[in-house]
Coordinates of C-alpha atoms in Angstrom, one line a residue:
M848 CA 78.3 154.5 121.2
C849 CA 79.1 151.2 124.0
L850 CA 78.2 147.9 124.0
Q851 CA 75.2 148.4 126.3
S852 CA 73.8 150.7 123.3
L853 CA 74.4 148.2 120.7
K854 CA 71.4 147.0 119.4
P855 CA 71.2 143.0 117.9
Q856 CA 70.0 144.4 114.6
D857 CA 73.2 146.8 114.7
V858 CA 75.1 143.6 114.1
S859 CA 73.2 141.0 112.7
G860 CA 71.9 143.4 110.1
Y861 CA 75.8 143.7 108.8
Y862 CA 77.6 140.7 110.0
K863 CA 76.4 137.0 109.6
D864 CA 76.9 136.5 113.3
A865 CA 74.8 135.5 115.9
V866 CA 75.3 137.4 119.0
D867 CA 74.1 137.5 122.4
L868 CA 74.4 141.1 123.8
S869 CA 73.6 140.2 127.4
R870 CA 76.6 137.7 127.3
I871 CA 78.7 140.2 125.8
R872 CA 78.1 142.7 128.6
E873 CA 78.8 139.7 131.3
G874 CA 81.9 139.2 129.7
K875 CA 81.0 135.8 128.6
Q876 CA 81.0 136.0 124.8
R877 CA 83.4 138.0 122.4
V878 CA 82.7 139.3 119.3
N879 CA 85.0 140.3 116.0
I880 CA 84.5 143.5 114.4
L881 CA 86.5 142.7 111.0
P882 CA 89.0 144.0 110.1
Y883 CA 90.6 142.9 113.5
E884 CA 91.4 140.0 114.7
A885 CA 89.6 137.8 116.9
G886 CA 90.1 138.4 120.5
D887 CA 91.6 142.3 119.6
I888 CA 92.0 144.4 122.7
M889 CA 91.3 148.2 122.3
K890 CA 93.2 150.6 123.9
T891 CA 92.1 154.2 125.5
G892 CA 91.3 156.3 122.9
D893 CA 90.9 154.0 120.1
S894 CA 87.1 153.4 118.4
L895 CA 85.9 152.1 115.6
T896 CA 83.8 153.5 112.5
Y897 CA 80.4 151.2 112.2
P898 CA 78.5 152.0 109.0
G899 CA 75.8 154.5 109.3
K900 CA 75.7 153.9 113.3
G901 CA 78.3 156.1 114.3
T902 CA 81.5 155.5 116.3
L903 CA 81.9 152.6 118.8
S904 CA 84.4 153.2 121.9
N905 CA 86.2 151.2 124.1
G906 CA 84.7 152.5 126.9
C907 CA 83.7 149.0 128.0
L908 CA 87.0 147.5 127.2
C909 CA 85.4 144.0 126.0
A910 CA 87.1 141.3 124.9
I911 CA 85.3 140.1 121.6
F912 CA 84.8 136.8 119.8
I913 CA 83.3 135.6 116.9
I914 CA 80.4 132.5 116.4
L915 CA 79.6 132.6 112.7
F916 CA 76.9 130.9 111.1
M917 CA 77.0 129.8 107.1
T918 CA 73.7 128.4 105.6
S919 CA 74.3 126.2 102.4
C920 CA 71.6 123.9 101.4
A921 CA 69.6 124.3 104.5
T922 CA 72.3 123.1 106.8
Q923 CA 73.7 125.1 109.2
V924 CA 77.9 125.2 109.8
K925 CA 79.3 126.6 113.0
K926 CA 82.8 127.8 112.8
T927 CA 84.6 128.9 115.6
V928 CA 87.8 131.6 115.0
T929 CA 91.0 131.6 116.7
E930 CA 91.3 134.1 119.7
Q931 CA 94.8 136.2 118.8
R932 CA 95.4 139.2 120.9
V933 CA 96.6 142.2 118.8
T934 CA 96.5 146.2 119.2
P935 CA 93.8 147.5 116.4
P936 CA 95.0 151.4 115.4
A937 CA 92.4 154.0 115.9
G938 CA 89.8 155.1 113.1
Q939 CA 90.1 151.7 111.1
T940 CA 86.7 151.2 108.9
V941 CA 85.1 148.0 109.3
K942 CA 84.8 146.1 106.5
K943 CA 82.8 142.8 105.2
A944 CA 84.4 139.4 105.5
V945 CA 85.6 138.0 102.2
A946 CA 85.4 134.3 101.9
E947 CA 88.6 132.1 101.9
K948 CA 89.3 130.4 98.5
E949 CA 90.1 126.9 98.3
M950 CA 93.7 125.6 97.4
T951 CA 94.1 122.1 95.9
C952 CA 97.9 120.9 95.2
S953 CA 98.4 117.6 92.5
E954 CA 101.4 115.7 93.0
H955 CA 104.3 115.4 90.5
T956 CA 107.0 113.6 91.7
S957 CA 107.2 111.0 89.0
R958 CA 108.2 114.0 86.8
V959 CA 110.6 115.6 88.8
F960 CA 112.4 113.7 91.8
N961 CA 111.7 110.2 90.9
F962 CA 111.1 108.2 87.8
S963 CA 111.1 105.0 88.7
G964 CA 108.2 104.6 91.2
I965 CA 110.4 103.2 93.7
G966 CA 110.1 105.3 97.0
V967 CA 113.4 105.7 99.1
M968 CA 114.0 103.9 102.1
P969 CA 117.1 103.5 104.3
Y970 CA 118.8 100.0 105.2
L971 CA 117.2 98.4 102.2
K972 CA 117.4 94.3 101.6
L973 CA 116.1 93.5 97.9
A974 CA 115.4 90.1 96.3
F975 CA 114.1 89.2 92.8
Y976 CA 112.0 86.8 91.6
D977 CA 109.2 86.4 88.8
M978 CA 106.2 86.6 91.3
D979 CA 103.4 86.4 89.1
G980 CA 104.6 84.0 86.5
D981 CA 104.7 86.6 83.7
G982 CA 108.4 85.9 82.5
L983 CA 109.7 89.0 84.1
T984 CA 111.7 89.6 87.0
D985 CA 110.1 91.6 89.9
M986 CA 111.3 93.3 93.0
I987 CA 110.7 92.4 96.5
M988 CA 111.6 95.3 98.6
G989 CA 112.5 95.1 102.6
G990 CA 113.8 97.7 104.9
K991 CA 113.9 99.4 108.3
H992 CA 110.1 99.5 108.7
G993 CA 109.9 95.7 108.6
R994 CA 107.6 95.8 105.7
V995 CA 107.9 94.1 102.5
S996 CA 106.6 95.4 99.2
L997 CA 106.4 94.0 96.0
F998 CA 107.4 96.1 92.9
R999 CA 106.4 94.7 89.5
N1000 CA 108.4 94.7 86.5
L1001 CA 106.3 96.3 83.4
G1002 CA 109.1 95.2 81.0
Y1003 CA 110.9 98.4 80.3
P1004 CA 114.3 98.3 82.5
S1005 CA 115.6 100.8 80.4
V1006 CA 113.1 103.3 81.8
Q1007 CA 112.6 101.5 85.1
E1008 CA 108.9 101.5 85.6
W1009 CA 108.2 99.3 88.6
Q1010 CA 104.6 99.8 89.7
R1011 CA 104.3 99.3 93.5
V1012 CA 101.8 96.6 94.2
D1013 CA 100.0 97.1 97.4
G1014 CA 98.6 94.4 99.7
F1015 CA 100.5 91.8 98.2
F1016 CA 102.2 90.5 101.2
D1017 CA 99.6 91.4 103.5
G1018 CA 100.3 89.1 106.5
V1019 CA 104.2 88.8 105.8
H1020 CA 105.5 90.9 108.7
A1021 CA 109.3 91.1 110.3
G1022 CA 108.8 93.6 113.3
A1023 CA 111.4 95.7 111.9
F1024 CA 114.5 95.7 109.3
S1025 CA 113.1 93.3 107.2
A1026 CA 115.4 91.4 104.9
P1027 CA 113.4 89.1 102.0
A1028 CA 114.5 86.4 100.1
V1029 CA 112.5 84.3 97.8
G1030 CA 112.3 80.8 96.3
D1031 CA 110.0 77.8 95.4
I1032 CA 111.5 76.1 98.9
N1033 CA 108.5 73.1 98.7
G1034 CA 108.5 72.7 94.9
D1035 CA 105.0 73.5 94.5
G1036 CA 105.3 75.8 91.7
K1037 CA 104.7 78.8 94.0
P1038 CA 107.5 80.9 95.8
E1039 CA 108.2 81.0 99.2
I1040 CA 109.3 83.9 101.5
A1041 CA 111.9 83.9 104.1
I1042 CA 112.2 87.3 105.8
G1043 CA 115.2 88.0 108.2
T1044 CA 114.5 90.1 111.0
G1045 CA 116.5 93.0 113.1
G1046 CA 116.6 96.1 114.4
F1047 CA 114.9 96.8 118.1
S1048 CA 112.1 93.8 117.4
S1049 CA 111.8 91.6 119.6
K1050 CA 112.0 88.9 116.7
S1051 CA 115.4 90.0 116.0
G1052 CA 117.9 87.3 114.8
R1053 CA 115.1 85.1 113.4
I1054 CA 114.4 83.9 110.0
L1055 CA 110.4 83.5 109.4
V1056 CA 109.3 81.5 106.6
F1057 CA 105.8 82.2 104.9
E1058 CA 103.7 79.8 102.3
N1059 CA 101.5 81.0 99.7
K1060 CA 98.2 79.3 100.1
G1061 CA 96.7 81.2 97.7
T1062 CA 97.7 82.0 94.0
V1063 CA 100.5 84.0 92.4
T1064 CA 97.8 86.9 91.7
R1065 CA 95.9 86.7 94.7
P1066 CA 97.9 84.9 97.3
E1067 CA 97.7 84.1 101.2
W1068 CA 100.6 84.1 103.2
T1069 CA 100.8 81.9 106.5
E1070 CA 103.7 81.8 108.6
L1071 CA 105.6 78.2 109.2
T1072 CA 105.6 78.5 113.0
D1073 CA 107.3 75.4 113.3
L1074 CA 110.4 76.4 111.5
K1075 CA 112.9 77.7 114.5
M1076 CA 115.8 79.5 112.7
D1077 CA 117.7 81.9 114.8
V1078 CA 121.0 83.7 114.0
G1079 CA 121.4 86.1 116.8
D1080 CA 120.4 90.1 115.9
D1081 CA 119.9 91.1 112.5
A1082 CA 119.2 88.0 110.5
A1083 CA 119.7 88.3 106.6
P1084 CA 118.8 85.1 104.4
A1085 CA 119.5 84.0 101.0
I1086 CA 118.1 80.9 99.3
V1087 CA 120.1 78.6 97.0
D1088 CA 120.9 74.8 97.0
Y1089 CA 124.3 75.0 98.5
N1090 CA 124.6 71.2 98.8
F1091 CA 123.6 70.6 95.6
D1092 CA 120.9 67.8 96.5
G1093 CA 118.1 69.5 94.3
N1094 CA 116.6 71.1 97.3
P1095 CA 116.7 74.9 98.2
D1096 CA 118.7 75.6 101.3
I1097 CA 119.1 78.8 103.4
I1098 CA 122.5 80.7 104.1
A1099 CA 121.9 83.8 106.3
G1100 CA 124.3 86.6 107.8
N1101 CA 124.1 88.4 111.4
S1102 CA 124.6 91.7 112.8
E1103 CA 128.3 90.2 114.1
G1104 CA 129.3 89.4 110.6
K1105 CA 129.0 85.4 110.9
L1106 CA 127.4 82.8 108.6
F1107 CA 125.0 80.6 109.1
F1108 CA 124.0 77.4 106.9
Y1109 CA 120.5 75.8 106.9
R1110 CA 120.3 72.5 105.3
N1111 CA 116.6 71.8 103.6
V1112 CA 115.6 68.5 105.1
S1113 CA 112.0 68.4 104.3
D1114 CA 109.8 65.6 103.5
N1115 CA 106.2 65.3 102.0
R1116 CA 104.6 66.4 104.9
R1117 CA 106.1 69.5 106.3
M1118 CA 109.1 71.9 105.7
T1119 CA 112.0 71.6 107.9
F1120 CA 115.4 73.1 108.1
Q1121 CA 118.5 71.8 110.1
R1122 CA 121.7 73.7 111.3
D1123 CA 124.8 72.7 109.2
T1124 CA 127.7 73.4 110.9
S1125 CA 129.7 71.1 108.1
R1126 CA 130.4 74.6 106.3
S1127 CA 132.5 77.0 107.8
V1128 CA 134.3 80.5 106.9
T1129 CA 138.2 80.9 107.4
K1130 CA 138.2 84.6 108.7
S1131 CA 135.6 86.9 110.6
L1132 CA 133.7 89.5 108.3
D1133 CA 132.9 92.9 109.0
K1134 CA 129.7 93.8 111.0
Y1135 CA 126.0 93.2 109.5
A1136 CA 126.7 90.8 106.9
V1137 CA 124.0 90.1 104.1
P1138 CA 124.6 87.5 101.6
A1139 CA 123.5 87.0 97.9
A1140 CA 123.9 83.5 96.1
V1141 CA 123.2 82.0 92.5
K1142 CA 124.4 78.3 91.4
V1143 CA 126.0 78.1 88.3
K1144 CA 126.5 74.8 87.2
D1145 CA 128.7 72.9 89.6
K1146 CA 129.3 75.8 91.9
V1147 CA 127.8 78.3 94.2
I1148 CA 128.5 82.3 93.9
L1149 CA 128.2 83.6 97.4
V1150 CA 128.7 87.3 97.6
V1151 CA 128.0 89.0 100.9
G1152 CA 128.0 92.8 102.1
T1153 CA 128.6 94.4 105.2
S1154 CA 128.3 97.4 107.2
M1155 CA 131.4 98.7 106.3
G1156 CA 131.2 98.8 102.5
K1157 CA 133.1 95.8 101.9
L1158 CA 131.9 92.9 99.3
Y1159 CA 133.2 89.3 99.9
R1160 CA 133.0 86.7 97.4
F1161 CA 133.0 82.7 98.1
D1162 CA 132.7 79.8 95.7
L1163 CA 131.2 77.0 97.1
M1164 CA 132.0 73.7 95.7
K1165 CA 129.8 70.3 95.9
H1166 CA 132.2 69.0 98.4
S1167 CA 133.9 71.9 99.9
S1168 CA 133.4 72.7 103.5
V1169 CA 135.6 75.4 104.1
L1170 CA 135.0 78.4 102.5
R1171 CA 138.0 81.1 101.9
A1172 CA 136.8 84.6 100.6
K1173 CA 137.9 86.9 97.9
K1174 CA 137.4 90.2 98.3
L1175 CA 135.4 92.2 95.6
D1176 CA 136.5 95.7 94.3
M1177 CA 133.2 97.4 92.9
P1178 CA 133.5 100.3 91.1
S1179 CA 131.7 103.6 92.5
V1180 CA 130.0 101.5 95.4
S1181 CA 128.6 103.2 98.5
K1182 CA 130.8 103.0 101.4
R1183 CA 128.5 101.5 104.2
F1184 CA 125.3 98.9 104.7
L1185 CA 126.2 97.1 101.3
S1186 CA 123.1 94.4 100.7
P1187 CA 123.5 92.6 97.5
A1188 CA 121.1 90.9 95.2
F1189 CA 121.5 88.5 92.1
I1190 CA 119.2 89.4 89.2
T1191 CA 118.4 88.7 85.6
L1192 CA 117.2 91.5 84.3
T1193 CA 118.5 92.7 81.0
D1194 CA 120.2 89.7 79.7
E1195 CA 118.9 86.1 80.5
S1196 CA 122.2 84.4 80.2
S1197 CA 123.6 86.7 82.5
D1198 CA 123.8 86.9 86.6
D1199 CA 124.0 90.7 87.1
L1200 CA 124.7 92.0 90.9
V1201 CA 122.2 94.6 92.3
I1202 CA 123.8 96.5 95.5
A1203 CA 121.4 98.3 97.9
D1204 CA 123.0 100.8 100.5
G1205 CA 122.1 102.2 104.0
D1206 CA 121.0 105.8 102.2
G1207 CA 118.7 103.8 100.1
S1208 CA 120.6 104.0 97.1
I1209 CA 120.8 101.3 94.4
F1210 CA 123.4 100.4 92.1
Y1211 CA 123.4 97.7 89.0
Y1212 CA 126.2 95.7 88.1
H1213 CA 126.5 94.0 84.7
N1214 CA 128.3 90.6 85.0
V1215 CA 130.6 91.5 81.9
K1216 CA 132.3 88.2 80.9
N1217 CA 129.8 86.1 82.9
N1218 CA 132.5 85.2 85.4
F1219 CA 131.7 87.0 88.3
S1220 CA 134.9 89.1 88.1
A1221 CA 134.6 91.5 86.0
W1222 CA 131.7 94.2 86.8
E1223 CA 130.6 97.0 85.1
K1224 CA 128.5 99.9 86.4
D1225 CA 125.4 100.9 84.6
H1226 CA 124.5 104.5 85.2
E1227 CA 121.2 104.6 84.3
L1228 CA 119.3 101.4 85.9
F1229 CA 118.1 102.6 89.1
N1230 CA 119.7 106.1 88.7
N1231 CA 116.5 107.9 87.9
R1232 CA 115.7 108.7 91.7
L1233 CA 117.1 111.8 93.6
I1234 CA 118.8 110.2 96.7
A1235 CA 120.0 113.2 99.1
G1236 CA 120.4 110.9 102.2
P1237 CA 118.2 110.1 105.2
A1238 CA 116.6 112.9 107.2
C1239 CA 116.9 115.0 104.0
A1240 CA 115.7 119.2 104.4
P1241 CA 115.6 120.4 100.6
T1242 CA 115.1 124.0 100.2
I1243 CA 114.3 125.4 96.8
A1244 CA 115.7 129.3 95.8
D1245 CA 116.2 131.0 92.6
I1246 CA 119.8 132.2 92.1
D1247 CA 121.2 133.8 89.1
G1248 CA 118.1 132.8 87.3
K1249 CA 118.7 129.5 87.9
V1250 CA 116.4 127.1 90.2
C1251 CA 118.7 125.5 92.9
I1252 CA 118.0 123.2 96.0
V1253 CA 120.3 122.7 99.2
V1254 CA 119.6 119.4 100.6
G1255 CA 120.8 119.2 104.6
N1256 CA 120.4 115.4 106.1
I1257 CA 121.2 113.1 108.8
D1258 CA 125.2 113.8 109.0
G1259 CA 125.1 117.6 109.2
T1260 CA 126.3 118.1 105.3
F1261 CA 124.9 119.6 102.5
K1262 CA 124.3 118.6 98.8
F1263 CA 123.7 121.2 96.1
Y1264 CA 121.4 120.9 93.3
E1265 CA 121.0 122.8 89.9
Q1266 CA 117.7 122.3 87.5
V1267 CA 118.9 121.5 84.1
S1268 CA 117.2 120.8 80.7
T1269 CA 117.6 117.4 79.8
D1270 CA 115.7 115.2 77.2
N1271 CA 116.3 112.0 79.2
G1272 CA 116.9 111.4 83.1
L1273 CA 116.6 113.7 86.3
P1274 CA 116.5 117.4 85.6
W1275 CA 119.0 117.7 88.5
L1276 CA 122.8 118.3 88.2
E1277 CA 124.9 117.8 91.5
E1278 CA 127.1 120.2 92.2
P1279 CA 129.6 118.5 94.9
G1280 CA 132.0 121.4 95.2
V1281 CA 129.7 124.1 95.9
L1282 CA 128.7 123.0 99.8
Q1283 CA 131.2 120.0 100.1
S1284 CA 133.4 122.0 102.9
L1285 CA 130.4 123.2 105.2
K1286 CA 129.3 120.3 108.0
V1287 CA 127.1 121.0 111.2
S1288 CA 126.4 118.9 114.2
G1289 CA 124.1 117.1 112.1
F1290 CA 120.0 116.7 111.0
S1291 CA 121.1 119.9 109.0
R1292 CA 118.9 122.6 107.1
G1293 CA 120.3 125.2 105.1
I1294 CA 118.5 128.6 103.5
L1295 CA 120.5 130.2 100.7
T1296 CA 119.6 134.2 100.7
Q1297 CA 121.6 137.2 99.9
W1298 CA 123.2 139.6 102.6
Q1299 CA 125.1 142.7 101.7
D1300 CA 125.3 141.6 98.2
R1301 CA 126.8 138.2 98.7
E1302 CA 125.0 134.7 99.1
L1303 CA 124.6 133.8 102.8
L1304 CA 123.9 130.2 103.9
I1305 CA 121.9 130.1 106.8
T1306 CA 122.2 126.7 109.0
G1307 CA 120.3 125.0 111.5
E1308 CA 121.3 122.0 113.4
S1309 CA 120.5 119.3 116.1
N1310 CA 122.2 121.1 118.9
G1311 CA 119.7 124.1 118.2
D1312 CA 122.3 126.6 116.8
I1313 CA 121.8 128.7 113.8
R1314 CA 124.9 129.6 111.8
A1315 CA 125.6 132.2 109.0
F1316 CA 128.0 131.2 106.1
R1317 CA 129.2 134.0 103.7
N1318 CA 130.7 133.3 100.3
T1319 CA 133.4 135.3 99.7
G1320 CA 134.2 133.6 96.5
T1321 CA 132.4 133.0 93.4
R1322 CA 129.8 130.0 92.6
S1323 CA 132.2 128.7 90.1
K1324 CA 135.2 128.8 93.0
P1325 CA 133.0 129.2 96.1
S1326 CA 134.8 130.2 99.4
W1327 CA 132.3 129.7 102.5
K1328 CA 133.4 131.8 105.9
E1329 CA 131.6 131.5 108.9
Q1330 CA 130.0 134.4 110.3
S1331 CA 130.8 134.3 113.6
G1332 CA 127.9 136.2 116.0
F1333 CA 125.6 136.6 113.2
F1334 CA 122.7 135.2 115.3
R1335 CA 124.1 136.2 118.6
G1336 CA 121.2 136.0 121.1
I1337 CA 119.2 133.5 119.0
K1338 CA 119.0 129.3 120.7
T1339 CA 116.2 127.1 119.7
A1340 CA 115.4 124.2 121.9
Y1341 CA 117.5 121.7 119.8
H1342 CA 117.0 120.8 116.1
S1343 CA 116.5 124.3 114.7
T1344 CA 114.9 124.6 111.4
P1345 CA 115.3 128.0 110.0
A1346 CA 113.4 130.0 107.4
A1347 CA 114.0 133.6 106.0
F1348 CA 110.7 135.5 104.9
D1349 CA 109.9 139.0 104.8
L1350 CA 106.5 139.0 107.3
D1351 CA 105.9 142.8 107.5
N1352 CA 106.8 143.6 104.0
D1353 CA 109.6 146.4 104.9
G1354 CA 111.9 145.0 102.4
N1355 CA 114.0 143.0 104.8
W1356 CA 114.0 139.4 106.1
E1357 CA 112.7 138.1 109.3
L1358 CA 114.3 134.9 110.7
I1359 CA 111.4 132.2 111.5
T1360 CA 112.8 128.9 113.0
G1361 CA 111.2 125.4 114.4
A1362 CA 112.4 123.5 116.9
E1363 CA 112.5 119.9 118.4
D1364 CA 109.3 120.8 120.8
G1365 CA 107.5 121.9 117.5
G1366 CA 107.3 125.8 118.6
L1367 CA 107.7 128.2 115.8
S1368 CA 109.6 131.6 116.9
A1369 CA 110.2 134.8 114.9
Y1370 CA 113.0 137.1 114.9
R1371 CA 113.5 140.8 113.4
I1372 CA 117.0 142.6 112.3
G1373 CA 117.7 145.2 114.8
N1374 CA 121.0 147.6 114.3
T1375 CA 123.7 146.3 112.2
G1376 CA 126.7 148.5 113.6
D1377 CA 129.6 146.1 113.8
G1378 CA 128.7 144.4 110.7
N1379 CA 126.6 141.7 112.5
P1380 CA 122.9 142.4 112.9
T1381 CA 121.0 142.0 116.6
W1382 CA 118.0 140.3 116.4
E1383 CA 114.8 141.0 118.2
F1384 CA 112.1 138.4 119.3
I1385 CA 108.6 139.1 117.7
P1386 CA 106.1 138.1 120.1
G1387 CA 102.5 136.7 119.7
I1388 CA 102.7 135.6 116.0
F1389 CA 103.1 131.8 116.4
D1390 CA 101.7 131.8 119.9
N1391 CA 98.7 129.7 118.9
I1392 CA 100.6 127.3 116.5
R1393 CA 102.5 124.1 117.4
M1394 CA 103.3 121.2 115.5
R1395 CA 103.2 117.7 116.9
G1396 CA 107.2 117.6 117.4
F1397 CA 109.9 119.0 114.9
S1398 CA 108.4 122.0 113.3
S1399 CA 109.9 122.8 110.0
P1400 CA 108.4 126.1 108.7
A1401 CA 108.5 127.7 105.0
F1402 CA 106.3 130.9 103.3
V1403 CA 105.2 132.3 100.2
R1404 CA 103.0 135.2 99.4
Y1405 CA 100.1 134.1 97.0
N1406 CA 97.2 135.9 95.8
G1407 CA 97.2 138.5 98.9
S1408 CA 97.9 135.9 101.3
I1409 CA 101.0 134.5 103.3
Y1410 CA 100.8 130.9 103.7
L1411 CA 103.0 128.9 106.2
F1412 CA 103.5 125.4 105.3
A1413 CA 104.7 123.5 108.4
G1414 CA 106.5 120.0 108.7
Q1415 CA 106.1 117.8 111.8
E1416 CA 107.4 114.7 113.4
D1417 CA 104.7 112.3 112.0
G1418 CA 105.2 113.7 108.3
R1419 CA 102.4 115.7 107.8
I1420 CA 102.5 119.1 106.0
R1421 CA 99.8 121.5 107.9
T1422 CA 99.0 124.9 106.2
F1423 CA 98.2 128.2 107.7
R1424 CA 97.2 131.1 106.1
A1425 CA 97.2 135.0 107.0
D1426 CA 95.8 138.2 105.0
A1427 CA 98.9 140.0 103.7
S1428 CA 97.4 143.1 103.6
M1429 CA 97.2 143.2 107.6
S1430 CA 101.2 143.0 107.4
R1431 CA 102.5 146.4 107.1
N1432 CA 105.8 148.0 106.5
A1433 CA 107.1 149.5 109.9
S1434 CA 108.6 152.5 107.3
Q1435 CA 104.9 153.3 106.7
G1436 CA 104.5 153.4 110.6
N1437 CA 101.8 151.1 112.6
A1438 CA 104.2 148.0 112.1
R1439 CA 102.4 145.0 112.1
F1440 CA 102.8 141.3 111.4
P1441 CA 100.4 139.0 110.2
R1442 CA 98.0 136.6 111.9
F1443 CA 97.7 133.3 110.7
S1444 CA 94.9 130.3 110.7
E1445 CA 95.0 126.9 110.2
T1446 CA 93.7 126.1 106.8
D1447 CA 94.8 122.1 106.4
F1448 CA 94.3 121.8 102.7
L1449 CA 97.0 119.1 102.6
K1450 CA 95.3 117.2 105.6
K1451 CA 95.9 114.1 103.2
L1452 CA 99.5 114.5 102.3
K1453 CA 101.8 112.4 104.7
M1454 CA 105.6 112.0 104.2
N1455 CA 107.6 109.1 105.7
N1456 CA 108.1 111.0 109.2
H1457 CA 109.8 114.4 109.7
S1458 CA 108.3 116.2 106.9
S1459 CA 110.4 119.2 105.5
P1460 CA 108.5 121.5 103.2
S1461 CA 110.1 124.4 101.2
V1462 CA 107.9 126.7 98.8
R1463 CA 108.2 129.5 96.0
I1464 CA 106.2 130.8 93.7
H1465 CA 106.1 129.4 89.9
D1466 CA 104.3 130.1 86.6
G1467 CA 101.3 131.9 89.1
S1468 CA 101.4 128.6 91.3
I1469 CA 102.9 127.5 94.9
E1470 CA 105.5 125.1 93.9
L1471 CA 105.9 122.9 97.2
I1472 CA 108.9 120.1 97.8
S1473 CA 109.4 118.4 100.7
G1474 CA 111.8 115.8 102.2
D1475 CA 111.2 113.1 105.0
Y1476 CA 113.4 111.0 107.1
D1477 CA 113.6 108.2 104.7
G1478 CA 115.4 110.6 102.2
N1479 CA 112.2 111.0 99.9
I1480 CA 112.0 114.2 98.2
R1481 CA 108.4 114.9 96.6
H1482 CA 107.1 117.8 94.5
F1483 CA 103.5 119.4 94.4
V1484 CA 102.0 122.3 92.5
C1485 CA 99.3 124.3 94.5
N1486 CA 96.6 126.8 93.0
E1487 CA 93.5 128.6 94.4

C-alpha cells in the first residue's frame, strides 16, 4: 500500500509515534518504520512487510522522520531521532523498538594509575608548609593553569596519601604559571603566600602577596596591592630570612636565569619589600631560574633549578654580598624545567629536597648526612603515579594474554607498559626497550594490532600522517620496520588519531581516525596485491558526528551494541551507540555499517583538555582509560 492509503490507526496502534499523515503527503514530516534508520530512502522495487496490513511500497518515495512520545508519570517527553541516509534491503520485516539500556561508569584511577591523590600537572611549582597547624607538612601546588591548590598531609608519607582541599586558596590567582612560596611574613602566626606569575599572563614577572584575613581552617585571602615586585618575566619566589635580621625576605628567579633579592622592611602598619642590590651572583644561570631556600644556623642554603635540567647551590653567609655557585649533581633527576623545594617530611631533623619537573613528575631526595651535599633518591615517595608525559594518548590492548598500554605524547615518542601483579606500588611495569626506537613528528598516538601474524603499530601524529611499523623481531628483542606506503592515500587534516576496529563484523578491522577539525573518517581494506593494502573511504558513517576539535575515537562491542567513545579538545568524552546487529558481514551479502546516535552517559566526566580514550571488554564490563593534555591517565569501569 502507498502512504496515501495508510491510516493513522495503522501506525499509532503499532508504534508509539504521533504521525500527521497530511504533513507526510506534503513532504513536511518524516516517519521511521523500524528497523530502518531515521531518514531511510527506499529504492525502486523495495518494499516493507507491515504486520497485518500487507506491503508498504515505495511508490511515493517519501523520506520519513520520527517523533516519539513516551509517557511517564503523566509527563510526556518528546525525543527527535537524528536523520541518517541509508538504503534498506528489500523484504525486511518491521520490528518494535527496544528501549536503550542505561550505562553507568565508576572511576578507579586511585587503584590503577594514581595512588597519591595528586593529579599530574606540567611545569609544577611546589611549596611545603603546615597550613592548618596540625604539625604535618602540607603541599602547596602551582602550575601552568595559574591556580594554586592545597594538598593536606594525612600523616602517612610512606603511602603518600595527600588529600586535595578544594577552595582553600579561593581568591588567590596568578593568571598563568603560578609559582607559590609560603611563610609567616608579618609574624601574626598565620602563613602568607607569595605567588610568582608567568607565561602569557599580563601579570607575568610580578610577585603577588596574599594575606589571610580569616583563620587557618577558614582562610580569607586578600592581595596586598601596594607591594610592587616585578622581575621581568616568569617570576618564581622563595621566602627566607637571607640577611639574618629575623624578618622573612624574598629571593626570586626569572625567565632569563637571573636572581633578585627583596629585603623585608615592613613596620607595624604595613608590609613592605625593598629591592636589595647588595647581593649579586657571579655568573648567569640557565633560563627559567626557580629558587628554594632554607636557613640553617649561620647560613642560608639556596638551590636553584633551571629549564636546562641543572641545579645550582649557593651558600649565603650573614655578611656575604657576592654569591658563588656550586653545581649539584642529583641522581636520576629529570632534564628540563626543574623546580626545587625544601621539605621536612620523614625526619624532623633533616631538610630534604623535592624536585618537580616540566612533565609533572616529583622526585624526593634525602639529605643523608644533613650537609646538603650527599643526596639519596627515594624510589617510593611521590613515585606511585603513572607519569607518561604531556598530551598523553594511551591505548590498551591484550597481547599474548597480557594487558599492555602504549602511550604516545607531545614529543612524538612512545612508552610501553605491561600490567603486573604487585602487593605494593603501581601495577604497571614500564619496558623502555619495546618502543624506544620509534619517534614521529609530535602528539603521537599508537595502536597495537596484528597484520599477517606480526605485531603492527599504527601511529598518528601532528602533521596528519598515519604510519605503520611492523615488528620483525620478538617481544624481548623487538625490531620495528616501517611499512612504507601501508596507508597510502589516507591523509587527515592534522593531528591524526587512529583506531582499528571491525565495524562491519567481517573479521577484518577498519581504520577510523580523528583529526584536528573534530571529524571522524573511516576506511576499509581493499586488495593487498603488493603486500600493502589499498584503502577505500567509507562514506556516511560519521557524517552527523563532529567533536569540538581534536577528535580521538575508541570502539567496543558490548551487549549487542557498538559503542563509540570520542575525546575532544575541551576534555569531554562523548559517547555514541549503534545496534551491532545492523552491521552485516560483507561475505554474507548486503554489507552494511552501523549507524551511531549519541548517548552521552559520560556528560559529567571531563579530563583536563584533549581527552584521548581507549576501551576494551574486561570481566563483562567496559574498561575505559583516557589521557589528557596535562599527562593524567584515568580509569573507569562502565556497565549497563
